[in-house]
Each structure stands twice: as C-alpha cells, then as structure tokens.
mmCIF file of C-alpha atoms in Angstrom:
data_model
loop_
_atom_site.group_PDB
_atom_site.id
_atom_site.type_symbol
_atom_site.label_atom_id
_atom_site.label_comp_id
_atom_site.label_asym_id
_atom_site.label_seq_id
_atom_site.Cartn_x
_atom_site.Cartn_y
_atom_site.Cartn_z
ATOM 1 C CA MET A 1 132.402 84.921 262.891
ATOM 2 C CA ALA A 2 133.416 87.882 264.981
ATOM 3 C CA GLU A 3 131.193 90.933 264.815
ATOM 4 C CA PHE A 4 132.843 94.064 263.155
ATOM 5 C CA ILE A 5 131.981 97.702 264.080
ATOM 6 C CA ARG A 6 132.697 100.402 261.539
ATOM 7 C CA SER A 7 133.724 103.929 262.446
ATOM 8 C CA GLU A 8 135.367 107.000 260.713
ATOM 9 C CA ILE A 9 138.548 108.088 262.267
ATOM 10 C CA LEU A 10 140.886 110.884 260.729
ATOM 11 C CA GLY A 11 139.188 110.416 257.447
ATOM 12 C CA THR A 12 139.617 106.862 257.203
ATOM 13 C CA THR A 13 137.357 103.826 257.999
ATOM 14 C CA PHE A 14 138.220 101.711 261.084
ATOM 15 C CA GLU A 15 136.666 98.146 261.251
ATOM 16 C CA THR A 16 137.341 96.580 264.643
ATOM 17 C CA THR A 17 135.733 93.533 266.355
ATOM 18 C CA SER A 18 133.255 94.229 269.028
ATOM 19 C CA ARG A 19 135.756 93.535 271.597
ATOM 20 C CA TYR A 20 137.179 96.990 271.282
ATOM 21 C CA ALA A 21 135.356 100.164 272.381
ATOM 22 C CA ASN A 22 135.870 103.883 272.586
ATOM 23 C CA LEU A 23 138.438 104.236 269.816
ATOM 24 C CA GLN A 24 140.469 107.580 269.943
ATOM 25 C CA PRO A 25 143.213 108.520 267.440
ATOM 26 C CA VAL A 26 146.547 108.838 268.994
ATOM 27 C CA GLY A 27 149.010 108.637 266.131
ATOM 28 C CA LEU A 28 149.195 108.885 262.151
ATOM 29 C CA GLY A 29 151.954 107.795 260.123
ATOM 30 C CA THR A 30 152.717 106.551 256.550
ATOM 31 C CA ALA A 31 152.459 102.984 257.526
ATOM 32 C CA GLY A 32 149.148 103.274 259.531
ATOM 33 C CA ILE A 33 147.021 105.131 262.131
ATOM 34 C CA VAL A 34 146.981 104.091 265.888
ATOM 35 C CA CYS A 35 143.979 104.418 268.048
ATOM 36 C CA SER A 36 143.583 104.001 271.784
ATOM 37 C CA ALA A 37 140.831 101.601 272.704
ATOM 38 C CA TYR A 38 139.419 99.852 275.635
ATOM 39 C CA ASP A 39 139.616 96.033 275.488
ATOM 40 C CA LEU A 40 136.202 94.787 276.831
ATOM 41 C CA ILE A 41 137.700 91.129 277.671
ATOM 42 C CA SER A 42 141.029 92.050 279.300
ATOM 43 C CA GLU A 43 139.314 95.294 280.639
ATOM 44 C CA GLN A 44 142.694 97.362 279.850
ATOM 45 C CA ALA A 45 143.465 100.083 277.574
ATOM 46 C CA VAL A 46 145.112 99.063 274.307
ATOM 47 C CA ALA A 47 146.533 100.554 271.133
ATOM 48 C CA VAL A 48 144.887 99.438 267.801
ATOM 49 C CA LYS A 49 147.039 99.952 264.815
ATOM 50 C CA LYS A 50 145.467 99.931 261.231
ATOM 51 C CA MET A 51 147.982 99.049 258.546
ATOM 52 C CA MET A 52 147.181 101.351 255.700
ATOM 53 C CA LYS A 53 146.653 99.609 252.455
ATOM 54 C CA PRO A 54 148.662 96.389 253.391
ATOM 55 C CA PHE A 55 147.950 94.708 250.124
ATOM 56 C CA ASP A 56 148.474 97.732 247.775
ATOM 57 C CA SER A 57 151.627 96.522 246.270
ATOM 58 C CA THR A 58 153.980 93.705 246.673
ATOM 59 C CA ALA A 59 156.606 95.757 248.635
ATOM 60 C CA ILE A 60 153.884 96.913 251.096
ATOM 61 C CA ALA A 61 152.489 93.359 251.390
ATOM 62 C CA LYS A 62 155.878 91.992 252.034
ATOM 63 C CA ARG A 63 156.609 94.612 254.609
ATOM 64 C CA THR A 64 153.226 93.871 256.393
ATOM 65 C CA TYR A 65 154.095 90.193 256.456
ATOM 66 C CA ARG A 66 157.410 90.975 258.148
ATOM 67 C CA GLU A 67 156.023 93.175 260.749
ATOM 68 C CA VAL A 68 153.259 90.616 261.677
ATOM 69 C CA LYS A 69 155.750 87.735 261.782
ATOM 70 C CA LEU A 70 158.203 89.807 263.947
ATOM 71 C CA LEU A 71 155.575 90.860 266.356
ATOM 72 C CA LYS A 72 154.562 87.238 266.690
ATOM 73 C CA HIS A 73 158.064 86.031 267.374
ATOM 74 C CA LEU A 74 159.679 88.891 269.497
ATOM 75 C CA ARG A 75 158.357 88.774 272.975
ATOM 76 C CA HIS A 76 160.129 90.789 275.744
ATOM 77 C CA ASP A 77 159.513 93.296 278.618
ATOM 78 C CA ASN A 78 161.156 96.022 276.647
ATOM 79 C CA LEU A 79 159.354 95.394 273.362
ATOM 80 C CA ILE A 80 155.875 96.249 272.400
ATOM 81 C CA ASN A 81 153.945 92.958 272.540
ATOM 82 C CA MET A 82 150.918 91.995 270.186
ATOM 83 C CA SER A 83 147.848 90.743 272.107
ATOM 84 C CA ASP A 84 145.471 90.456 269.088
ATOM 85 C CA ILE A 85 145.417 90.624 265.351
ATOM 86 C CA PHE A 86 142.671 90.564 262.840
ATOM 87 C CA ILE A 87 141.690 91.363 259.176
ATOM 88 C CA SER A 88 138.567 93.338 258.644
ATOM 89 C CA PRO A 89 135.844 92.776 255.890
ATOM 90 C CA LEU A 90 137.544 95.564 253.913
ATOM 91 C CA GLU A 91 140.889 93.576 254.007
ATOM 92 C CA ASP A 92 142.678 95.954 256.424
ATOM 93 C CA VAL A 93 145.076 94.408 258.917
ATOM 94 C CA TYR A 94 144.745 95.525 262.434
ATOM 95 C CA LEU A 95 147.358 94.850 265.219
ATOM 96 C CA VAL A 96 146.503 95.280 268.864
ATOM 97 C CA THR A 97 149.271 95.975 271.513
ATOM 98 C CA GLU A 98 149.749 97.318 274.948
ATOM 99 C CA LEU A 99 148.985 100.977 275.278
ATOM 100 C CA LEU A 100 151.724 103.246 276.745
ATOM 101 C CA GLY A 101 151.106 106.898 277.673
ATOM 102 C CA THR A 102 153.751 108.751 275.485
ATOM 103 C CA ASP A 103 156.973 108.267 273.495
ATOM 104 C CA LEU A 104 160.430 109.523 274.181
ATOM 105 C CA HIS A 105 160.153 112.107 271.402
ATOM 106 C CA ARG A 106 157.151 113.681 273.047
ATOM 107 C CA LEU A 107 158.740 113.552 276.526
ATOM 108 C CA LEU A 108 161.850 115.207 275.480
ATOM 109 C CA SER A 109 159.877 117.980 273.607
ATOM 110 C CA ALA A 110 157.981 118.655 276.886
ATOM 111 C CA LYS A 111 160.650 118.692 279.581
ATOM 112 C CA PRO A 112 164.323 118.061 279.976
ATOM 113 C CA LEU A 113 165.065 114.693 281.659
ATOM 114 C CA GLU A 114 166.872 114.191 285.067
ATOM 115 C CA GLY A 115 170.020 112.150 284.987
ATOM 116 C CA LYS A 116 168.178 109.156 286.763
ATOM 117 C CA PHE A 117 165.668 108.946 283.900
ATOM 118 C CA VAL A 118 168.249 109.137 281.224
ATOM 119 C CA GLN A 119 170.189 106.184 282.948
ATOM 120 C CA TYR A 120 166.985 103.951 283.519
ATOM 121 C CA PHE A 121 165.788 104.522 279.963
ATOM 122 C CA THR A 122 169.172 103.774 278.437
ATOM 123 C CA TYR A 123 169.250 100.586 280.378
ATOM 124 C CA GLN A 124 165.929 99.489 279.140
ATOM 125 C CA ILE A 125 166.847 100.277 275.471
ATOM 126 C CA LEU A 126 169.812 98.351 275.826
ATOM 127 C CA ARG A 127 168.113 95.416 277.508
ATOM 128 C CA GLY A 128 165.600 95.270 274.599
ATOM 129 C CA LEU A 129 168.183 95.503 271.969
ATOM 130 C CA LYS A 130 170.214 92.633 273.599
ATOM 131 C CA TYR A 131 167.155 90.527 272.985
ATOM 132 C CA ILE A 132 166.268 91.761 269.440
ATOM 133 C CA HIS A 133 170.046 91.226 268.249
ATOM 134 C CA SER A 134 170.069 87.800 269.883
ATOM 135 C CA ALA A 135 167.230 86.763 267.557
ATOM 136 C CA GLY A 136 169.148 87.833 264.594
ATOM 137 C CA VAL A 137 167.169 90.935 263.915
ATOM 138 C CA ILE A 138 168.312 94.584 263.339
ATOM 139 C CA HIS A 139 165.645 97.230 264.127
ATOM 140 C CA ARG A 140 167.096 99.756 261.711
ATOM 141 C CA ASP A 141 164.828 102.499 262.772
ATOM 142 C CA LEU A 142 165.435 103.306 266.288
ATOM 143 C CA LYS A 143 164.607 106.849 267.238
ATOM 144 C CA PRO A 144 162.776 108.615 270.416
ATOM 145 C CA GLY A 145 159.431 108.357 268.425
ATOM 146 C CA ASN A 146 159.841 104.563 268.328
ATOM 147 C CA ILE A 147 160.510 104.387 271.962
ATOM 148 C CA LEU A 148 157.331 104.173 274.061
ATOM 149 C CA ILE A 149 157.109 105.026 277.915
ATOM 150 C CA ASN A 150 154.235 104.798 280.596
ATOM 151 C CA GLU A 151 153.743 106.631 283.826
ATOM 152 C CA ASN A 152 155.870 103.873 285.734
ATOM 153 C CA CYS A 153 158.947 104.685 283.482
ATOM 154 C CA ASP A 154 158.469 101.217 281.694
ATOM 155 C CA LEU A 155 159.987 101.467 278.206
ATOM 156 C CA LYS A 156 159.154 99.502 275.092
ATOM 157 C CA ILE A 157 160.717 99.648 271.657
ATOM 158 C CA CYS A 158 158.243 99.545 268.870
ATOM 159 C CA ASP A 159 157.799 99.682 265.012
ATOM 160 C CA PHE A 160 159.608 96.838 263.566
ATOM 161 C CA GLY A 161 158.463 97.608 259.928
ATOM 162 C CA LEU A 162 161.979 98.204 258.737
ATOM 163 C CA ALA A 163 163.638 95.436 260.778
ATOM 164 C CA ARG A 164 165.902 93.072 258.834
ATOM 165 C CA LEU A 165 168.394 90.327 259.467
ATOM 166 C CA GLN A 166 172.234 90.911 259.054
ATOM 167 C CA GLU A 167 173.002 89.930 255.420
ATOM 168 C CA PRO A 168 175.740 90.318 252.812
ATOM 169 C CA GLN A 169 174.083 93.075 251.082
ATOM 170 C CA MET A 170 171.395 95.542 252.387
ATOM 171 C CA THR A 171 169.516 98.724 251.202
ATOM 172 C CA GLY A 172 171.072 101.846 252.261
ATOM 173 C CA TYR A 173 168.144 104.255 252.887
ATOM 174 C CA VAL A 174 166.740 103.325 256.160
ATOM 175 C CA SER A 175 166.104 105.008 259.704
ATOM 176 C CA THR A 176 165.462 108.568 260.366
ATOM 177 C CA ARG A 177 168.445 110.756 259.395
ATOM 178 C CA TYR A 178 169.336 112.198 262.887
ATOM 179 C CA TYR A 179 169.924 108.566 264.219
ATOM 180 C CA ARG A 180 171.433 106.984 260.997
ATOM 181 C CA ALA A 181 174.687 105.222 261.473
ATOM 182 C CA PRO A 182 177.704 106.472 259.406
ATOM 183 C CA GLU A 183 177.980 103.067 257.612
ATOM 184 C CA ILE A 184 174.428 103.509 256.060
ATOM 185 C CA MET A 185 175.249 107.031 254.836
ATOM 186 C CA LEU A 186 178.457 105.891 253.466
ATOM 187 C CA THR A 187 176.566 103.224 251.213
ATOM 188 C CA TRP A 188 178.309 100.154 252.681
ATOM 189 C CA GLN A 189 176.848 97.153 251.060
ATOM 190 C CA ARG A 190 177.099 95.321 254.243
ATOM 191 C CA TYR A 191 176.149 96.381 257.755
ATOM 192 C CA GLY A 192 174.929 94.756 260.917
ATOM 193 C CA LYS A 193 173.397 95.112 264.220
ATOM 194 C CA LYS A 194 175.879 97.872 265.285
ATOM 195 C CA VAL A 195 173.714 100.294 263.276
ATOM 196 C CA ASP A 196 171.164 100.190 266.123
ATOM 197 C CA MET A 197 174.064 100.970 268.517
ATOM 198 C CA TRP A 198 174.909 104.296 266.813
ATOM 199 C CA SER A 199 171.183 105.027 266.963
ATOM 200 C CA VAL A 200 171.234 104.483 270.785
ATOM 201 C CA GLY A 201 174.246 106.919 271.058
ATOM 202 C CA CYS A 202 172.336 109.403 269.390
ATOM 203 C CA ILE A 203 169.363 108.829 271.552
ATOM 204 C CA VAL A 204 171.342 108.930 274.866
ATOM 205 C CA ALA A 205 172.976 112.136 273.696
ATOM 206 C CA GLU A 206 169.452 113.627 272.861
ATOM 207 C CA MET A 207 168.307 112.760 276.380
ATOM 208 C CA LEU A 208 171.435 114.395 277.980
ATOM 209 C CA LEU A 209 171.253 117.368 275.731
ATOM 210 C CA GLY A 210 167.493 118.043 275.322
ATOM 211 C CA ARG A 211 167.946 118.275 271.460
ATOM 212 C CA PRO A 212 169.085 116.053 268.627
ATOM 213 C CA LEU A 213 172.838 115.829 268.599
ATOM 214 C CA PHE A 214 173.187 115.501 264.725
ATOM 215 C CA PRO A 215 170.058 117.504 263.364
ATOM 216 C CA GLY A 216 171.249 117.514 259.652
ATOM 217 C CA THR A 217 169.336 119.291 256.905
ATOM 218 C CA ASP A 218 170.310 116.625 254.321
ATOM 219 C CA HIS A 219 172.762 113.733 253.819
ATOM 220 C CA ILE A 220 175.775 115.672 253.412
ATOM 221 C CA ASN A 221 175.044 118.228 256.269
ATOM 222 C CA GLN A 222 174.326 115.263 258.505
ATOM 223 C CA PHE A 223 177.812 113.767 257.942
ATOM 224 C CA TYR A 224 179.258 117.242 258.380
ATOM 225 C CA LEU A 225 177.830 117.607 261.844
ATOM 226 C CA ILE A 226 179.146 114.142 262.790
ATOM 227 C CA THR A 227 182.584 114.745 261.593
ATOM 228 C CA GLU A 228 182.713 118.364 263.167
ATOM 229 C CA LEU A 229 182.041 116.602 266.656
ATOM 230 C CA LEU A 230 183.962 113.334 266.140
ATOM 231 C CA GLY A 231 186.565 114.242 263.529
ATOM 232 C CA ASN A 232 187.050 112.774 260.190
ATOM 233 C CA PRO A 233 186.558 108.994 259.696
ATOM 234 C CA PRO A 234 189.724 106.897 260.078
ATOM 235 C CA ASP A 235 191.076 105.474 256.587
ATOM 236 C CA GLU A 236 190.067 101.906 257.293
ATOM 237 C CA VAL A 237 186.485 103.123 257.351
ATOM 238 C CA ILE A 238 186.719 105.147 254.250
ATOM 239 C CA GLU A 239 188.339 102.118 252.401
ATOM 240 C CA ARG A 240 185.080 100.196 253.089
ATOM 241 C CA ILE A 241 183.054 102.616 250.993
ATOM 242 C CA THR A 242 181.652 100.836 247.985
ATOM 243 C CA THR A 243 181.001 103.806 245.642
ATOM 244 C CA LYS A 244 183.797 106.084 244.272
ATOM 245 C CA ASN A 245 181.691 109.190 244.423
ATOM 246 C CA THR A 246 181.074 108.797 248.137
ATOM 247 C CA ARG A 247 184.766 107.762 248.726
ATOM 248 C CA ARG A 248 185.849 111.008 246.779
ATOM 249 C CA MET A 249 183.403 113.146 248.750
ATOM 250 C CA MET A 250 184.944 111.821 252.145
ATOM 251 C CA GLN A 251 188.221 112.548 251.047
ATOM 252 C CA SER A 252 187.380 116.178 250.065
ATOM 253 C CA LEU A 253 185.647 116.936 253.480
ATOM 254 C CA GLN A 254 187.174 119.615 255.543
ATOM 255 C CA LYS A 255 189.608 118.191 258.038
ATOM 256 C CA PHE A 256 188.270 118.163 261.688
ATOM 257 C CA LYS A 257 189.727 116.990 264.842
ATOM 258 C CA PRO A 258 187.518 115.235 267.337
ATOM 259 C CA LYS A 259 186.070 117.484 270.138
ATOM 260 C CA PRO A 260 185.925 116.387 273.838
ATOM 261 C CA LEU A 261 182.288 115.174 274.476
ATOM 262 C CA ARG A 262 182.637 116.866 277.875
ATOM 263 C CA GLU A 263 182.450 120.285 276.037
ATOM 264 C CA VAL A 264 179.053 119.228 274.690
ATOM 265 C CA PHE A 265 177.744 117.631 277.764
ATOM 266 C CA PRO A 266 178.997 119.870 280.513
ATOM 267 C CA ALA A 267 176.498 118.711 283.066
ATOM 268 C CA ALA A 268 176.691 114.794 282.326
ATOM 269 C CA ASP A 269 178.068 112.034 284.445
ATOM 270 C CA ASP A 270 181.506 111.021 283.396
ATOM 271 C CA GLU A 271 180.259 107.516 282.896
ATOM 272 C CA ALA A 272 177.513 108.657 280.674
ATOM 273 C CA ILE A 273 180.064 110.468 278.465
ATOM 274 C CA ASN A 274 182.413 107.343 278.498
ATOM 275 C CA LEU A 275 179.477 105.333 277.305
ATOM 276 C CA LEU A 276 178.759 107.741 274.467
ATOM 277 C CA GLU A 277 182.389 107.485 273.509
ATOM 278 C CA LYS A 278 181.884 103.796 273.004
ATOM 279 C CA LEU A 279 178.725 104.084 271.030
ATOM 280 C CA LEU A 280 179.527 107.122 268.635
ATOM 281 C CA VAL A 281 182.263 105.310 266.830
ATOM 282 C CA PHE A 282 182.744 105.488 263.210
ATOM 283 C CA ASP A 283 184.000 101.853 262.879
ATOM 284 C CA PRO A 284 181.050 99.421 263.687
ATOM 285 C CA ASP A 285 183.673 96.817 264.618
ATOM 286 C CA GLN A 286 184.816 99.175 267.389
ATOM 287 C CA ARG A 287 181.468 100.256 268.394
ATOM 288 C CA TYR A 288 179.857 98.732 271.636
ATOM 289 C CA SER A 289 177.169 96.018 271.485
ATOM 290 C CA ALA A 290 174.004 96.066 273.458
ATOM 291 C CA GLU A 291 175.592 93.335 275.829
ATOM 292 C CA GLN A 292 178.684 95.491 276.211
ATOM 293 C CA GLY A 293 176.592 98.538 277.117
ATOM 294 C CA LEU A 294 174.589 96.641 279.729
ATOM 295 C CA LYS A 295 177.973 95.892 281.365
ATOM 296 C CA HIS A 296 179.264 99.344 281.207
ATOM 297 C CA PRO A 297 179.725 101.101 284.731
ATOM 298 C CA TYR A 298 176.909 103.560 283.729
ATOM 299 C CA MET A 299 174.345 100.820 283.901
ATOM 300 C CA ALA A 300 175.641 99.329 287.139
ATOM 301 C CA PRO A 301 172.605 100.355 289.095
ATOM 302 C CA TYR A 302 170.313 98.212 286.904
ATOM 303 C CA HIS A 303 172.594 95.715 285.294
ATOM 304 C CA ASP A 304 171.629 92.071 286.278
ATOM 305 C CA PRO A 305 172.840 89.199 283.810
ATOM 306 C CA MET A 306 170.303 86.843 285.148
ATOM 307 C CA ASP A 307 167.530 89.239 284.153
ATOM 308 C CA GLU A 308 168.633 90.332 280.720
ATOM 309 C CA PRO A 309 167.157 87.366 278.552
ATOM 310 C CA VAL A 310 168.075 86.600 275.112
ATOM 311 C CA ALA A 311 165.796 84.918 272.387
ATOM 312 C CA THR A 312 165.525 81.257 272.665
ATOM 313 C CA GLU A 313 165.587 80.808 268.956
ATOM 314 C CA LYS A 314 166.582 82.895 265.834
ATOM 315 C CA PHE A 315 163.921 84.564 263.852
ATOM 316 C CA ASP A 316 163.093 82.809 260.579
ATOM 317 C CA TRP A 317 164.146 85.051 257.763
ATOM 318 C CA SER A 318 163.654 82.263 255.000
ATOM 319 C CA PHE A 319 161.037 84.555 253.439
ATOM 320 C CA ASN A 320 163.167 87.615 253.123
ATOM 321 C CA ASP A 321 164.699 86.956 249.696
ATOM 322 C CA ALA A 322 161.466 85.481 248.138
ATOM 323 C CA GLU A 323 160.037 87.293 245.116
ATOM 324 C CA LEU A 324 156.316 86.575 245.266
ATOM 325 C CA PRO A 325 153.362 88.410 243.992
ATOM 326 C CA LYS A 326 151.185 90.396 246.427
ATOM 327 C CA GLU A 327 148.511 87.691 246.333
ATOM 328 C CA THR A 328 150.868 85.261 247.675
ATOM 329 C CA TRP A 329 152.065 87.607 250.481
ATOM 330 C CA LYS A 330 148.353 88.220 251.211
ATOM 331 C CA ILE A 331 147.774 84.350 251.824
ATOM 332 C CA MET A 332 150.745 84.339 253.854
ATOM 333 C CA ILE A 333 149.668 87.041 256.185
ATOM 334 C CA TYR A 334 146.167 85.094 256.622
ATOM 335 C CA SER A 335 148.292 82.297 257.555
ATOM 336 C CA GLU A 336 150.243 84.095 260.165
ATOM 337 C CA VAL A 337 146.950 85.297 261.512
ATOM 338 C CA LEU A 338 145.436 81.969 261.662
ATOM 339 C CA ASP A 339 148.526 80.688 263.298
ATOM 340 C CA PHE A 340 148.363 83.335 266.161
ATOM 341 C CA PHE A 341 145.197 81.912 267.330
ATOM 342 C CA GLN A 342 146.050 78.352 266.934
ATOM 343 C CA MET A 343 149.396 78.509 268.764
ATOM 344 C CA GLY A 344 147.848 78.190 272.177
ATOM 345 C CA THR A 345 150.882 79.777 273.748
ATOM 346 C CA LEU A 346 152.964 82.524 272.447
ATOM 347 C CA PRO A 347 156.642 82.116 271.404
ATOM 348 C CA ASN A 348 159.365 81.975 274.084
ATOM 349 C CA ASP A 349 157.049 80.751 276.809
ATOM 350 C CA THR A 350 154.962 83.896 277.195
ATOM 351 C CA GLN A 351 151.578 83.948 278.676
ATOM 352 C CA PRO A 352 148.831 81.986 276.999
ATOM 353 C CA ILE A 353 146.366 83.607 274.597
ATOM 354 C CA ASP A 354 143.125 84.506 276.126
ATOM 355 C CA GLN A 355 140.874 81.754 274.879
ATOM 356 C CA THR A 356 137.740 83.881 275.587
ATOM 357 C CA GLN A 357 138.446 86.325 272.808
ATOM 358 C CA PRO A 358 136.302 86.201 269.655
ATOM 359 C CA GLN A 359 137.285 83.118 267.441
ATOM 360 C CA PHE A 360 138.985 84.204 264.355
ATOM 361 C CA GLN A 361 137.758 82.867 261.093
ATOM 362 C CA LEU A 362 139.012 83.457 257.692
ATOM 363 C CA PRO A 363 136.752 85.352 255.380
ATOM 364 C CA THR A 364 136.219 82.521 252.785
ATOM 365 C CA ASP A 365 134.548 84.892 250.273
ATOM 366 C CA LEU A 366 137.874 86.676 249.556
ATOM 367 C CA PHE A 367 139.379 83.421 248.142
ATOM 368 C CA PRO A 368 136.544 81.450 246.476
ATOM 369 C CA ASP A 369 139.031 79.255 244.529
ATOM 370 C CA ILE A 370 141.019 78.241 247.564
ATOM 371 C CA ASP A 371 139.936 75.523 250.433
ATOM 372 C CA LEU A 372 141.254 77.521 253.347
ATOM 373 C CA GLN A 373 140.728 74.606 255.561
ATOM 374 C CA GLU A 374 143.606 72.874 253.936
ATOM 375 C CA LEU A 375 145.856 75.891 254.317
ATOM 376 C CA PRO A 376 148.669 75.168 256.530
ATOM 377 C CA ALA A 377 148.847 77.165 259.683
ATOM 378 C CA THR A 378 152.275 78.505 258.732
ATOM 379 C CA ILE A 379 153.731 78.691 254.985
ATOM 380 C CA ASP A 380 157.246 78.112 253.956
ATOM 381 C CA PRO A 381 157.419 80.677 250.980
ATOM 382 C CA THR A 382 159.958 78.461 249.189
ATOM 383 C CA THR A 383 157.026 75.966 248.732
ATOM 384 C CA PHE A 384 155.011 78.304 246.591
ATOM 385 C CA ALA A 385 157.053 77.339 243.475
ATOM 386 C CA GLN A 386 155.140 73.943 243.803
ATOM 387 C CA MET A 387 151.824 75.420 244.726
ATOM 388 C CA ASP A 388 149.106 76.512 242.406
ATOM 389 C CA PHE A 389 146.959 78.793 244.699
ATOM 390 C CA PHE A 390 148.011 81.709 242.399
ATOM 391 C CA ALA A 391 150.020 80.915 239.293
ATOM 392 C CA ASP A 392 151.302 112.864 276.586
ATOM 393 C CA GLY A 393 152.108 110.861 279.710
ATOM 394 C CA GLN A 394 153.841 112.333 282.713
ATOM 395 C CA LEU A 395 156.777 110.842 284.451
ATOM 396 C CA PRO A 396 156.533 110.474 288.221
ATOM 397 C CA VAL A 397 158.155 113.395 289.879
#
C-alpha cells in the first residue's frame, strides 16, 4: 500500500502519496483545491487536484465519476491529461495532471495579447474542441479560466466537470454567464456541441478586445447585450423556445439592428472578424463547427488536417441516465481508479503508464462486506440492478 503524507492547505487536509512533494496551493474552486507539486518519479512539476467531498451526495458522486471517466478517455495535446489518480484514507479523490504556468483569464487580466498570440491560441482551442466533439462530448463550460497556457504558448483545455453528451433534453443552467450560448439562456430542451462554439467566439472576442464581450449582470442583461450587438434573434430561433414566458419576453425586447463587428474591433484582422461572424450566430445550425473553424483562412498559418486528430472511439455515456445511490457511484469510482492502473496503456494509443509508480490498492476496510478482488475492472451501471453490493506565467516576448 502506498504511503500517504498529510498536510494542511488552505484550511483543508491534503493526503497525497509520498510520490509528491512540495505542495503549494495554486487554485481554489467549489469543486476542489489545486496544488502544484513535484513528482519525485517523473521529476516534473504537476498539478494535484483534491475533489471536495466527492461522495457527499448522489449528484456530486456522479459528477466525480463523470470527470474521472472523461479524463481517462480524452487524451489530446490540447487537453489536460491525467497522469495519476488516487483515493486517500479520508476518502478524498485526487487527480494529478500536467502543470501549466497560467490560464487565459489571468493572462488577459495582466496584459493585452498581440494578434499572433490570439491567432495561435484560437487555433489550439479549435484543435482541442474538434477532438472533444468527435468523442461525442460537449464541454459546456468553456471560459478563459478553463484554458491553461505554459511559457511555450502550449494551450490545454481543462475542467470537464460539466461535460455532457448531446442528448434530447439537457439541463439549462450551465457555463459561466459571459460565455453562455443563447440557446441555453433561451431554455431550449435540446442543444448540442455548438454551445461550445459560441463560447469560443466569446473567448476570441475577449482576446481581441482585452475584456469580456458580453459582461451581463444577470440573465436578462446578458441577452440584452447580445442583441444590442448582434440584433434580435431571427424568428426561426424564437420559435424553438420551449417556454411561453421566455418566448413572450423575447418578443417584447427592444428591437436592435446588428452592428458591424469592425466598430467593436477596430484593430483586428479582417479574417479574425470574419471568423467571429461565423461563431457569434444565434442559430446553432448556422454556427461554425470546430472543424469548419480550423479550415477558416484566419487559421491558415497553423491548419494541418493531418495533425488535427479525432477520437478513435466515442466516449461511453451509458452511465449518464443511471439513477443510482451514492454508494454505488462510489464503488464505480473505485473501479475506474483500479482500471487506470490495470490498463497498461492509456486510451487512444498514448504513452504507457509509468510502472515504477507506487502500486494502487483499494482500502479494503472501507468496504468490509465486499470482496474487492472480485470487483470487475470496469463496471456497467446497468448491471447494478442484478448486483447486491448495496441494495502567473509569462508569454515569451
């Protein structure tokens, strides 16, 4: 069994294996605390995320399972990649990933971006999204704070806690307001991967502008700012609104004509403005996809169709509609952790797991009534009905 070392960080207990040293807090959110650390085996700096109270409720346990499973499956140069995962004696889940120096939000808060950086970052975001969407996954929470960057200008998308598949009906309250697609605010019961593309448009605009494009103070003000710039939504968009109150509100809005984006971005390249015009579109059916964005002339200096991979297989969402008790999600999370160390190689032909790392063992004292040796490496949630386990980085100048 791996040795765990306990320390107090930002008022919470961190329990990490002896593999990680020199923990320093770098981020705090509702879902967890992130520390930088030194990996004594790989001899590299890493990020260690403690997921807060991962088994506190059924909803949180399911979200934890989803994020762990997604990080195992999604492997791409422009996505944050998981190198280790463990569950501590206090039953907290820890995810270990690459450590990048800063995020786009901090970068934009510190200094304006030159056009060449805007272009290169946009390319990497689109490249990562092409892969994510090809796996049947929608990120749903793209924003500058979820886009990590290092000193070499390498960019990686992170935080898949809200990621979902495209499905007939989806919950409406997702993503940070400034980057939220109109179809989410208009309470459509069905939306898809194009919600991420609206977020890309808002992020590109913010990189060009140096501030958020639509900094709404609330839901209504957010939509007012959008219509003030883009004009009122076309009738075919309003007809898709599923709630009468929202449709009535939309029909009562002040009438706006679209403004030329050149007035808002006087110093931007013509091609950058044209790409924004393809992304900031009310109708998601008319909005650019990630693949279309990569083919846009603005991306020509970097676009290489032979080096913009897609997922080799779709992500398995069979668990998504399962209504299971939190104890069951807990067992499934343990199964995913165990499977991570038994795979030998990671999904999509990535590098083999470092076999010199401490061997993971399930803490048998947590489940005295279960023979963990008989637990399958991966668990199909549909089988539980028949089972009786539980009735500031700097860019180069």
